[in-house]
Amino acid sequence: ITEVLAKIISPIINMILARILAPEAFGVLATVNMVIAFADVFVESGFQNFLIQHEFKNEQEERQHIDVAFWTNLIFSMLIWGTVVLFRDAISGFAGNGDLGEVIAISGVVIPLSGIIGIQNCIIKKRLEFKKLFYVRVPASFIPLVVTIPLALLGFDYWSLIIGNIVGTVVRSVLLIAVGGYKPHFYFNFSQLRHMLKFGTVTLLDGLAIWGTNWIDALLIASMMSEYQLGLYKNSISIITNLFAIVTASITPVLYSSLSRLQSDKKAFTEMFSGTQTILCTFLLPLGLGMFLYRDLATEIMLGNQWSEASVIVGITAVTLALRTIFSSLNSLAYRAKGKFMIPLLLQILDLGILVPACVWSASVGFEALVYTRSIVRLDLIIPGFILMYTVCGISPMTTLQKLAPCMISSGVMCFAAVLLKMVSTSIWWSLLSILICVILYFFTLCMFKKEREMIKGYIQTLLRSKK
């Protein structure tokens, strides 16, 4: 509920801002976020994943490792922020816009705050105390409503986005310290640090590879194309990601913590993973396909008329991101929960090895070629994922496809109906009505399968109990 509420608010605010600010403003934000995301890779240093996944001998050992991680994170983050401030103009030039040095330096204040947030977050997640996150995420989600939007209306342009991000991070930090219950002690042990760094080195390299796969396209657009195209591209992808996160963000944090606890119980581990994958497929697959079929309407609703060129980005991103999340991204949590941190790294390197030359070539052809190429490459790890999930976790491809078959069949029926309904009329009202018909038809078809009917019923009952 915490994550759903937080993620519902984000797209709504983005819809409002997209109607106030031009795509160029979001292009500036994308450049800044690119740099901050790179710095965060070093700040995190793999400590969070280590603290969640590792089984400590006792509470004292756990507390000592948390203290070491906290102070190391704080020192690293301050050094990294200092480096960003010192080399701000060079970093800005590398990111594709040499005029944003001061903006990047000021935005870097969130880097040390992110280190504090990360440690507090991982403690809460490890203990499965997700109710505490409710008191942090939901209030912080309203910061753009009371800060960013008023500043945008007052004409602060991209500064409204920058200031909103900084204030939101500060608020999350304060709230996490208040509700988290963790108070750092003046304790440090180099032996424990070395132990975590051995683990963290692989995670750090994995983080760098993930950054590359997430930002190489934006880096090429910033270097070779316009700020307008960068804003058009990254904001479109961002709103799709936020929309999907309404589903994924409420599941994946709990899944990783739970799988880590079940890593020695093969049957329970498989049931937990497969059940979660089925839930994600139930919602994400029809959502992705639906947004592809109704991409023009989706773009107009989410972003407004000035973003009409983004419809192709919205459509192809939605369907490929849905498939990647279901069949690839979720697997990484299983590998990490098993302690196999090298596998996600190798997969990210493989992904990067395919993505970089493909994006460099397509960027030289043009913006639209880059959009399609980047989207298609999102599917490159699906087949390797099937093989590795069977090898590492004992979950065969046939088992996965059989469990997801009802969702795929129901989605196929929905798509067929959508194509026929679109032939009747292209008006907005008919499109909205046909979407409603498709949703009803999808769940009606899905409920024809006994297990899926019971799953949906159980999911609704769980939500109702949680609200009580």
Coordinates of C-alpha atoms in Angstrom, one line a residue:
I1 CA 0.0 0.0 0.0
T2 CA 2.9 2.3 0.8
E3 CA 4.5 1.9 -2.5
V4 CA 1.3 1.9 -4.5
L5 CA 0.2 5.2 -3.0
A6 CA 3.7 6.8 -3.5
K7 CA 3.9 5.6 -7.1
I8 CA 0.4 6.7 -8.0
I9 CA 1.2 10.2 -6.8
S10 CA 4.3 10.4 -9.0
P11 CA 2.7 9.9 -12.4
I12 CA -0.1 12.3 -11.5
I13 CA 2.4 15.1 -10.6
N14 CA 4.4 14.3 -13.7
M15 CA 1.3 14.7 -15.8
I16 CA 0.8 18.2 -14.3
L17 CA 4.4 19.2 -14.7
A18 CA 4.4 18.0 -18.3
R19 CA 1.7 20.5 -19.1
I20 CA 3.5 23.4 -17.4
L21 CA 7.1 22.8 -18.4
A22 CA 8.6 22.3 -21.9
P23 CA 10.5 19.1 -22.8
E24 CA 13.8 21.1 -22.6
A25 CA 13.3 21.4 -18.8
F26 CA 13.1 17.7 -18.4
G27 CA 16.2 17.4 -20.6
V28 CA 18.1 19.4 -18.0
L29 CA 16.8 17.2 -15.2
A30 CA 17.8 14.1 -17.2
T31 CA 21.3 15.3 -17.5
V32 CA 21.5 16.1 -13.8
N33 CA 20.0 12.7 -12.8
M34 CA 22.5 11.0 -15.1
V35 CA 25.4 12.4 -13.0
I36 CA 23.7 11.8 -9.6
A37 CA 22.8 8.2 -10.5
F38 CA 26.5 7.6 -11.5
A39 CA 27.6 9.0 -8.1
D40 CA 25.0 6.9 -6.2
V41 CA 26.6 3.7 -7.6
F42 CA 29.8 4.5 -5.6
V43 CA 27.9 5.7 -2.6
E44 CA 25.8 2.5 -2.3
S45 CA 29.0 0.3 -2.7
G46 CA 26.9 -2.9 -2.3
F47 CA 26.5 -2.4 1.4
Q48 CA 22.7 -2.4 1.3
N49 CA 22.4 -5.7 -0.6
F50 CA 25.0 -7.2 1.7
L51 CA 23.2 -6.2 4.9
I52 CA 19.8 -7.5 3.6
Q53 CA 21.1 -10.8 2.2
H54 CA 23.8 -11.7 4.7
E55 CA 22.9 -14.0 7.7
F56 CA 24.7 -12.6 10.7
K57 CA 25.6 -14.8 13.8
N58 CA 24.0 -12.5 16.2
E59 CA 22.5 -9.0 16.7
Q60 CA 25.8 -7.5 17.8
E61 CA 27.6 -8.5 14.7
E62 CA 24.8 -7.2 12.6
R63 CA 24.8 -3.8 14.4
Q64 CA 28.6 -3.5 14.0
H65 CA 28.4 -4.1 10.2
I66 CA 25.6 -1.6 10.0
D67 CA 27.7 1.0 11.8
V68 CA 30.7 0.4 9.6
A69 CA 28.5 0.6 6.4
F70 CA 26.9 3.9 7.7
W71 CA 30.2 5.7 8.4
T72 CA 31.8 4.4 5.2
N73 CA 28.8 5.5 3.1
L74 CA 28.9 9.0 4.7
I75 CA 32.6 9.5 4.1
F76 CA 32.4 8.2 0.5
S77 CA 29.4 10.3 -0.3
M78 CA 31.0 13.5 1.0
L79 CA 34.2 12.8 -1.0
I80 CA 32.1 12.1 -4.1
W81 CA 30.1 15.3 -3.7
G82 CA 33.3 17.3 -3.3
T83 CA 34.6 15.7 -6.5
V84 CA 31.4 16.6 -8.3
V85 CA 31.7 20.2 -7.1
L86 CA 35.4 20.5 -8.0
F87 CA 35.0 19.0 -11.5
R88 CA 31.5 20.2 -12.2
D89 CA 32.2 21.9 -15.5
A90 CA 34.1 18.8 -16.9
I91 CA 31.4 16.5 -15.7
S92 CA 28.8 18.7 -17.3
G93 CA 30.6 18.7 -20.6
F94 CA 30.9 14.9 -20.5
A95 CA 27.2 14.6 -19.8
G96 CA 26.5 16.6 -23.0
N97 CA 25.7 20.1 -21.7
G98 CA 28.7 22.2 -20.6
D99 CA 26.5 25.0 -19.2
L100 CA 25.1 22.9 -16.3
G101 CA 28.1 22.8 -14.0
E102 CA 26.5 24.9 -11.3
V103 CA 23.2 23.0 -11.5
I104 CA 25.0 19.7 -11.1
A105 CA 27.1 20.9 -8.2
I106 CA 24.0 22.2 -6.3
S107 CA 22.0 19.0 -7.1
G108 CA 24.9 16.9 -5.7
V109 CA 23.8 17.8 -2.1
V110 CA 21.5 14.7 -2.4
I111 CA 24.5 12.4 -2.8
P112 CA 25.4 12.2 1.0
L113 CA 21.7 12.2 1.9
S114 CA 21.2 9.2 -0.4
G115 CA 23.8 7.3 1.6
I116 CA 21.9 7.9 4.8
I117 CA 18.6 7.0 3.2
G118 CA 20.1 3.8 1.8
I119 CA 21.3 2.4 5.1
Q120 CA 18.1 3.3 7.0
N121 CA 16.1 1.7 4.2
C122 CA 17.9 -1.6 4.1
I123 CA 17.6 -2.0 7.9
I124 CA 13.8 -1.6 7.6
K125 CA 13.6 -3.9 4.6
K126 CA 15.8 -6.6 6.2
R127 CA 13.4 -6.7 9.2
L128 CA 10.4 -6.6 7.0
E129 CA 9.1 -3.5 8.8
F130 CA 7.4 -2.1 5.7
K131 CA 4.8 -0.2 7.7
K132 CA 7.5 2.2 8.8
L133 CA 8.1 3.1 5.2
F134 CA 4.5 4.2 4.9
Y135 CA 5.2 7.1 7.2
V136 CA 8.2 8.1 5.0
R137 CA 7.2 7.5 1.4
V138 CA 3.7 8.8 1.4
P139 CA 4.4 12.3 2.9
A140 CA 7.6 12.7 0.8
S141 CA 5.6 11.9 -2.3
F142 CA 3.6 15.1 -1.9
I143 CA 6.7 17.3 -1.9
P144 CA 6.5 18.0 -5.7
L145 CA 2.8 19.0 -5.1
V146 CA 3.8 21.7 -2.6
V147 CA 7.2 22.6 -3.9
T148 CA 7.9 21.7 -7.6
I149 CA 4.5 22.6 -9.1
P150 CA 4.2 26.1 -7.4
L151 CA 7.8 26.9 -8.4
A152 CA 7.1 25.8 -12.0
L153 CA 4.0 28.0 -12.1
L154 CA 6.1 30.9 -10.9
G155 CA 8.5 30.5 -13.8
F156 CA 11.5 28.7 -12.2
D157 CA 11.6 26.3 -15.2
Y158 CA 14.1 23.4 -14.6
W159 CA 15.1 24.8 -11.2
S160 CA 11.6 23.9 -10.0
L161 CA 12.5 20.2 -10.7
I162 CA 15.9 20.5 -9.2
I163 CA 14.7 22.2 -6.0
G164 CA 11.8 19.7 -5.7
N165 CA 14.2 16.7 -5.8
I166 CA 16.5 18.2 -3.1
V167 CA 13.6 19.0 -0.8
G168 CA 12.1 15.6 -1.3
T169 CA 15.4 13.9 -0.4
V170 CA 15.8 16.0 2.7
V171 CA 12.3 15.2 3.9
R172 CA 12.9 11.4 3.3
S173 CA 16.1 11.6 5.2
V174 CA 14.5 13.3 8.3
L175 CA 11.5 11.0 8.3
L176 CA 13.6 7.8 8.0
I177 CA 15.8 8.9 10.9
A178 CA 12.7 9.6 12.9
V179 CA 10.9 6.3 12.3
G180 CA 13.8 3.9 11.5
G181 CA 15.0 3.6 15.0
Y182 CA 18.7 3.3 13.9
K183 CA 21.1 5.6 15.7
P184 CA 24.8 5.2 14.5
H185 CA 27.5 4.4 17.1
F186 CA 31.1 5.6 16.8
Y187 CA 32.3 2.2 15.8
F188 CA 34.5 1.1 13.0
N189 CA 36.3 -2.1 12.1
F190 CA 38.5 -2.4 9.0
S191 CA 38.3 -6.2 9.0
Q192 CA 34.5 -6.0 8.7
L193 CA 34.8 -3.3 6.1
R194 CA 37.1 -5.5 4.0
H195 CA 34.6 -8.3 4.3
M196 CA 31.8 -6.1 3.0
L197 CA 34.0 -4.6 0.3
K198 CA 34.8 -8.0 -1.1
F199 CA 31.1 -8.6 -1.4
G200 CA 30.6 -5.0 -2.6
T201 CA 33.1 -5.0 -5.4
V202 CA 30.9 -7.3 -7.5
T203 CA 27.9 -5.2 -6.6
L204 CA 29.7 -2.0 -7.5
L205 CA 30.7 -3.3 -10.9
D206 CA 27.1 -4.5 -11.3
G207 CA 25.9 -1.0 -10.4
L208 CA 28.2 0.6 -13.0
A209 CA 26.9 -1.8 -15.7
I210 CA 23.3 -1.1 -14.7
W211 CA 24.0 2.7 -14.9
G212 CA 25.5 2.1 -18.4
T213 CA 22.4 0.2 -19.6
N214 CA 20.1 2.8 -18.1
W215 CA 21.9 5.9 -19.3
I216 CA 23.9 5.2 -22.5
D217 CA 20.9 6.2 -24.7
A218 CA 20.4 9.5 -22.8
L219 CA 24.2 10.2 -22.9
L220 CA 24.2 9.7 -26.7
I221 CA 21.1 11.9 -27.2
A222 CA 22.6 14.6 -24.9
S223 CA 25.9 14.5 -26.9
M224 CA 24.5 14.1 -30.5
M225 CA 21.0 15.6 -30.4
S226 CA 19.0 18.4 -28.7
E227 CA 17.9 19.0 -25.2
Y228 CA 14.3 18.9 -26.5
Q229 CA 14.8 15.3 -27.7
L230 CA 16.5 14.3 -24.5
G231 CA 13.6 15.7 -22.4
L232 CA 11.1 14.1 -24.8
Y233 CA 12.8 10.7 -24.5
K234 CA 13.7 10.5 -20.8
N235 CA 10.4 11.9 -19.5
S236 CA 8.4 9.5 -21.6
I237 CA 10.4 6.6 -20.3
S238 CA 10.2 8.0 -16.7
I239 CA 6.4 8.2 -16.7
I240 CA 6.1 4.6 -18.1
T241 CA 8.6 3.4 -15.4
N242 CA 6.7 5.2 -12.7
L243 CA 3.4 3.7 -13.9
F244 CA 4.8 0.2 -13.9
A245 CA 6.3 0.9 -10.5
I246 CA 2.8 1.1 -9.1
V247 CA 2.8 -2.7 -9.5
T248 CA 6.5 -3.6 -9.1
A249 CA 7.4 -1.3 -6.2
S250 CA 4.9 -2.9 -3.9
I251 CA 6.3 -6.4 -4.6
T252 CA 10.0 -6.4 -5.3
P253 CA 11.3 -5.0 -1.9
V254 CA 9.4 -7.6 0.0
L255 CA 10.4 -10.3 -2.6
Y256 CA 14.1 -9.8 -2.2
S257 CA 14.0 -9.8 1.6
S258 CA 11.7 -12.8 1.6
L259 CA 13.8 -14.8 -0.9
S260 CA 16.9 -14.1 1.1
R261 CA 15.2 -15.7 4.1
L262 CA 14.1 -18.7 2.0
Q263 CA 17.4 -19.2 0.2
S264 CA 18.0 -22.6 1.8
D265 CA 14.4 -23.9 1.2
K266 CA 14.2 -24.7 -2.4
K267 CA 10.4 -25.5 -2.5
A268 CA 9.4 -22.3 -0.6
F269 CA 11.9 -20.3 -2.7
T270 CA 10.4 -21.5 -6.0
E271 CA 6.8 -21.0 -4.8
M272 CA 7.6 -17.4 -3.6
F273 CA 9.4 -16.5 -6.9
S274 CA 6.9 -18.1 -9.3
G275 CA 3.9 -16.7 -7.4
T276 CA 5.3 -13.2 -7.5
Q277 CA 6.2 -13.5 -11.2
T278 CA 2.6 -14.6 -11.9
I279 CA 1.2 -11.5 -10.1
L280 CA 3.5 -9.2 -12.1
C281 CA 2.6 -10.8 -15.4
T282 CA -1.1 -10.5 -14.5
F283 CA -0.9 -6.7 -14.4
L284 CA 2.1 -5.7 -16.4
L285 CA 1.6 -7.7 -19.6
P286 CA -1.9 -6.4 -20.4
L287 CA -0.8 -2.9 -19.3
G288 CA 2.2 -2.9 -21.6
L289 CA 0.3 -4.3 -24.6
G290 CA -2.6 -1.9 -24.0
M291 CA -0.4 1.1 -23.8
F292 CA 1.2 0.0 -27.1
L293 CA -2.1 -0.3 -28.9
Y294 CA -3.5 2.9 -27.4
R295 CA -0.2 4.8 -27.4
D296 CA -1.5 8.1 -28.9
L297 CA -4.3 8.3 -26.3
A298 CA -1.9 7.3 -23.5
T299 CA 0.5 10.0 -24.5
E300 CA -2.1 12.7 -24.6
I301 CA -3.5 11.7 -21.2
M302 CA -0.2 11.4 -19.4
L303 CA 1.8 14.2 -21.0
G304 CA -0.5 16.5 -23.0
N305 CA -0.6 17.8 -26.6
Q306 CA 2.9 19.3 -26.7
W307 CA 4.3 15.8 -26.2
S308 CA 2.6 14.2 -29.2
E309 CA 5.9 13.1 -30.7
A310 CA 6.5 10.9 -27.7
S311 CA 3.7 8.5 -28.6
V312 CA 6.1 6.1 -30.4
I313 CA 8.4 6.2 -27.3
V314 CA 5.5 5.5 -24.9
G315 CA 4.2 2.6 -27.0
I316 CA 7.3 0.6 -27.7
T317 CA 8.8 1.3 -24.2
A318 CA 5.7 0.1 -22.5
V319 CA 5.5 -3.4 -24.2
T320 CA 9.3 -4.1 -24.1
L321 CA 9.7 -2.9 -20.5
A322 CA 6.8 -5.1 -19.4
L323 CA 8.4 -8.2 -21.0
R324 CA 11.8 -7.4 -19.5
T325 CA 10.4 -6.9 -16.0
I326 CA 8.5 -10.1 -16.0
F327 CA 11.1 -12.4 -17.7
S328 CA 14.4 -10.8 -16.9
S329 CA 14.6 -8.1 -14.2
L330 CA 12.9 -10.2 -11.6
N331 CA 15.5 -12.9 -12.0
S332 CA 18.2 -10.7 -10.6
L333 CA 16.5 -10.7 -7.2
A334 CA 16.6 -14.5 -7.2
Y335 CA 20.3 -14.7 -8.0
R336 CA 21.2 -12.1 -5.3
A337 CA 19.0 -13.8 -2.7
K338 CA 20.9 -17.0 -3.4
G339 CA 24.2 -15.1 -2.9
K340 CA 25.1 -15.4 -6.6
F341 CA 26.0 -11.8 -7.1
M342 CA 28.4 -12.5 -10.0
I343 CA 25.6 -13.7 -12.3
P344 CA 23.7 -10.3 -12.4
L345 CA 27.1 -8.6 -13.1
L346 CA 27.9 -11.0 -16.0
L347 CA 24.4 -10.5 -17.4
Q348 CA 24.7 -6.7 -17.2
I349 CA 28.0 -6.8 -19.0
L350 CA 26.4 -9.0 -21.7
D351 CA 23.5 -6.5 -21.9
L352 CA 25.9 -3.6 -22.1
G353 CA 28.0 -5.3 -24.7
I354 CA 25.0 -5.6 -27.0
L355 CA 23.4 -2.2 -26.1
V356 CA 26.4 0.1 -26.6
P357 CA 27.2 -0.7 -30.2
A358 CA 23.5 -0.9 -31.1
C359 CA 22.8 2.5 -29.6
V360 CA 25.9 4.1 -31.1
W361 CA 24.9 2.9 -34.6
S362 CA 21.2 3.8 -34.3
A363 CA 22.0 7.2 -32.8
S364 CA 24.1 8.0 -36.0
V365 CA 21.0 7.0 -38.0
G366 CA 18.5 9.2 -36.1
F367 CA 16.4 9.7 -33.0
E368 CA 13.6 7.3 -34.0
A369 CA 16.1 4.6 -34.9
L370 CA 17.6 4.9 -31.4
V371 CA 14.2 4.7 -29.8
Y372 CA 13.3 1.4 -31.5
T373 CA 16.8 -0.1 -31.2
R374 CA 17.0 0.7 -27.4
S375 CA 13.5 -0.8 -26.9
I376 CA 14.3 -4.1 -28.8
V377 CA 17.5 -4.6 -26.9
R378 CA 15.6 -4.7 -23.6
L379 CA 14.6 -8.2 -24.6
D380 CA 18.1 -9.6 -25.0
L381 CA 18.4 -11.2 -21.6
I382 CA 15.2 -13.2 -21.7
I383 CA 16.6 -16.4 -23.1
P384 CA 19.8 -16.3 -21.0
G385 CA 17.5 -15.7 -18.0
F386 CA 15.5 -18.9 -18.8
I387 CA 18.7 -20.9 -18.9
L388 CA 20.2 -19.4 -15.7
M389 CA 17.0 -19.7 -13.6
Y390 CA 16.9 -23.4 -14.4
T391 CA 20.7 -23.8 -13.7
V392 CA 20.9 -21.7 -10.5
C393 CA 17.4 -22.0 -9.0
G394 CA 16.0 -25.1 -10.6
I395 CA 13.0 -23.3 -12.2
S396 CA 12.6 -24.6 -15.8
P397 CA 11.4 -22.4 -18.7
M398 CA 8.5 -24.8 -19.4
T399 CA 7.3 -24.4 -15.7
T400 CA 7.5 -20.6 -16.0
L401 CA 5.6 -20.5 -19.4
Q402 CA 3.0 -22.9 -18.1
K403 CA 2.3 -20.8 -15.0
L404 CA 2.2 -17.6 -17.1
A405 CA 0.1 -19.1 -20.0
P406 CA -3.3 -17.9 -18.6
C407 CA -2.0 -14.3 -18.5
M408 CA -0.6 -14.6 -22.0
I409 CA -3.7 -16.2 -23.4
S410 CA -5.9 -13.6 -21.7
S411 CA -3.7 -10.8 -23.0
G412 CA -3.9 -12.2 -26.5
V413 CA -7.7 -12.2 -26.4
M414 CA -7.6 -8.6 -25.1
C415 CA -5.3 -7.4 -27.9
F416 CA -7.5 -9.1 -30.6
A417 CA -10.5 -7.3 -29.2
A418 CA -8.6 -4.0 -29.0
V419 CA -7.7 -4.2 -32.7
L420 CA -11.3 -4.9 -33.7
L421 CA -12.7 -2.1 -31.5
K422 CA -10.2 0.4 -32.9
M423 CA -11.6 -0.2 -36.4
V424 CA -15.0 1.1 -35.3
S425 CA -13.9 4.6 -34.4
T426 CA -10.8 6.6 -33.4
S427 CA -12.6 9.2 -31.2
I428 CA -11.4 9.7 -27.6
W429 CA -14.7 8.6 -26.0
W430 CA -14.9 5.4 -28.0
S431 CA -11.2 4.7 -27.2
L432 CA -11.9 5.1 -23.5
L433 CA -14.9 2.8 -23.7
S434 CA -13.0 0.2 -25.7
I435 CA -10.2 0.2 -23.1
L436 CA -12.8 -0.5 -20.4
I437 CA -14.3 -3.3 -22.5
C438 CA -10.7 -4.8 -23.0
V439 CA -10.0 -4.6 -19.3
I440 CA -13.3 -6.4 -18.5
L441 CA -12.6 -9.0 -21.2
Y442 CA -9.1 -9.6 -20.0
F443 CA -10.1 -10.4 -16.4
F444 CA -13.1 -12.3 -17.5
T445 CA -10.9 -14.6 -19.6
L446 CA -8.3 -14.8 -16.8
C447 CA -10.9 -15.9 -14.3
M448 CA -11.8 -18.8 -16.5
F449 CA -8.6 -20.4 -15.1
K450 CA -9.1 -21.7 -11.6
K451 CA -5.7 -20.9 -10.1
E452 CA -5.8 -17.3 -11.5
R453 CA -9.3 -16.8 -10.2
E454 CA -8.2 -17.9 -6.7
M455 CA -5.1 -15.7 -6.9
I456 CA -7.1 -12.6 -7.8
K457 CA -9.6 -13.3 -5.1
G458 CA -6.8 -13.8 -2.5
Y459 CA -5.0 -10.7 -3.6
I460 CA -8.2 -8.6 -3.2
Q461 CA -8.8 -10.2 0.3
T462 CA -5.3 -9.3 1.3
L463 CA -5.7 -5.7 0.3
L464 CA -9.0 -5.4 2.1
R465 CA -7.4 -6.9 5.3
S466 CA -4.5 -4.5 5.0
K467 CA -6.8 -1.5 4.8
K468 CA -8.6 -2.7 7.9

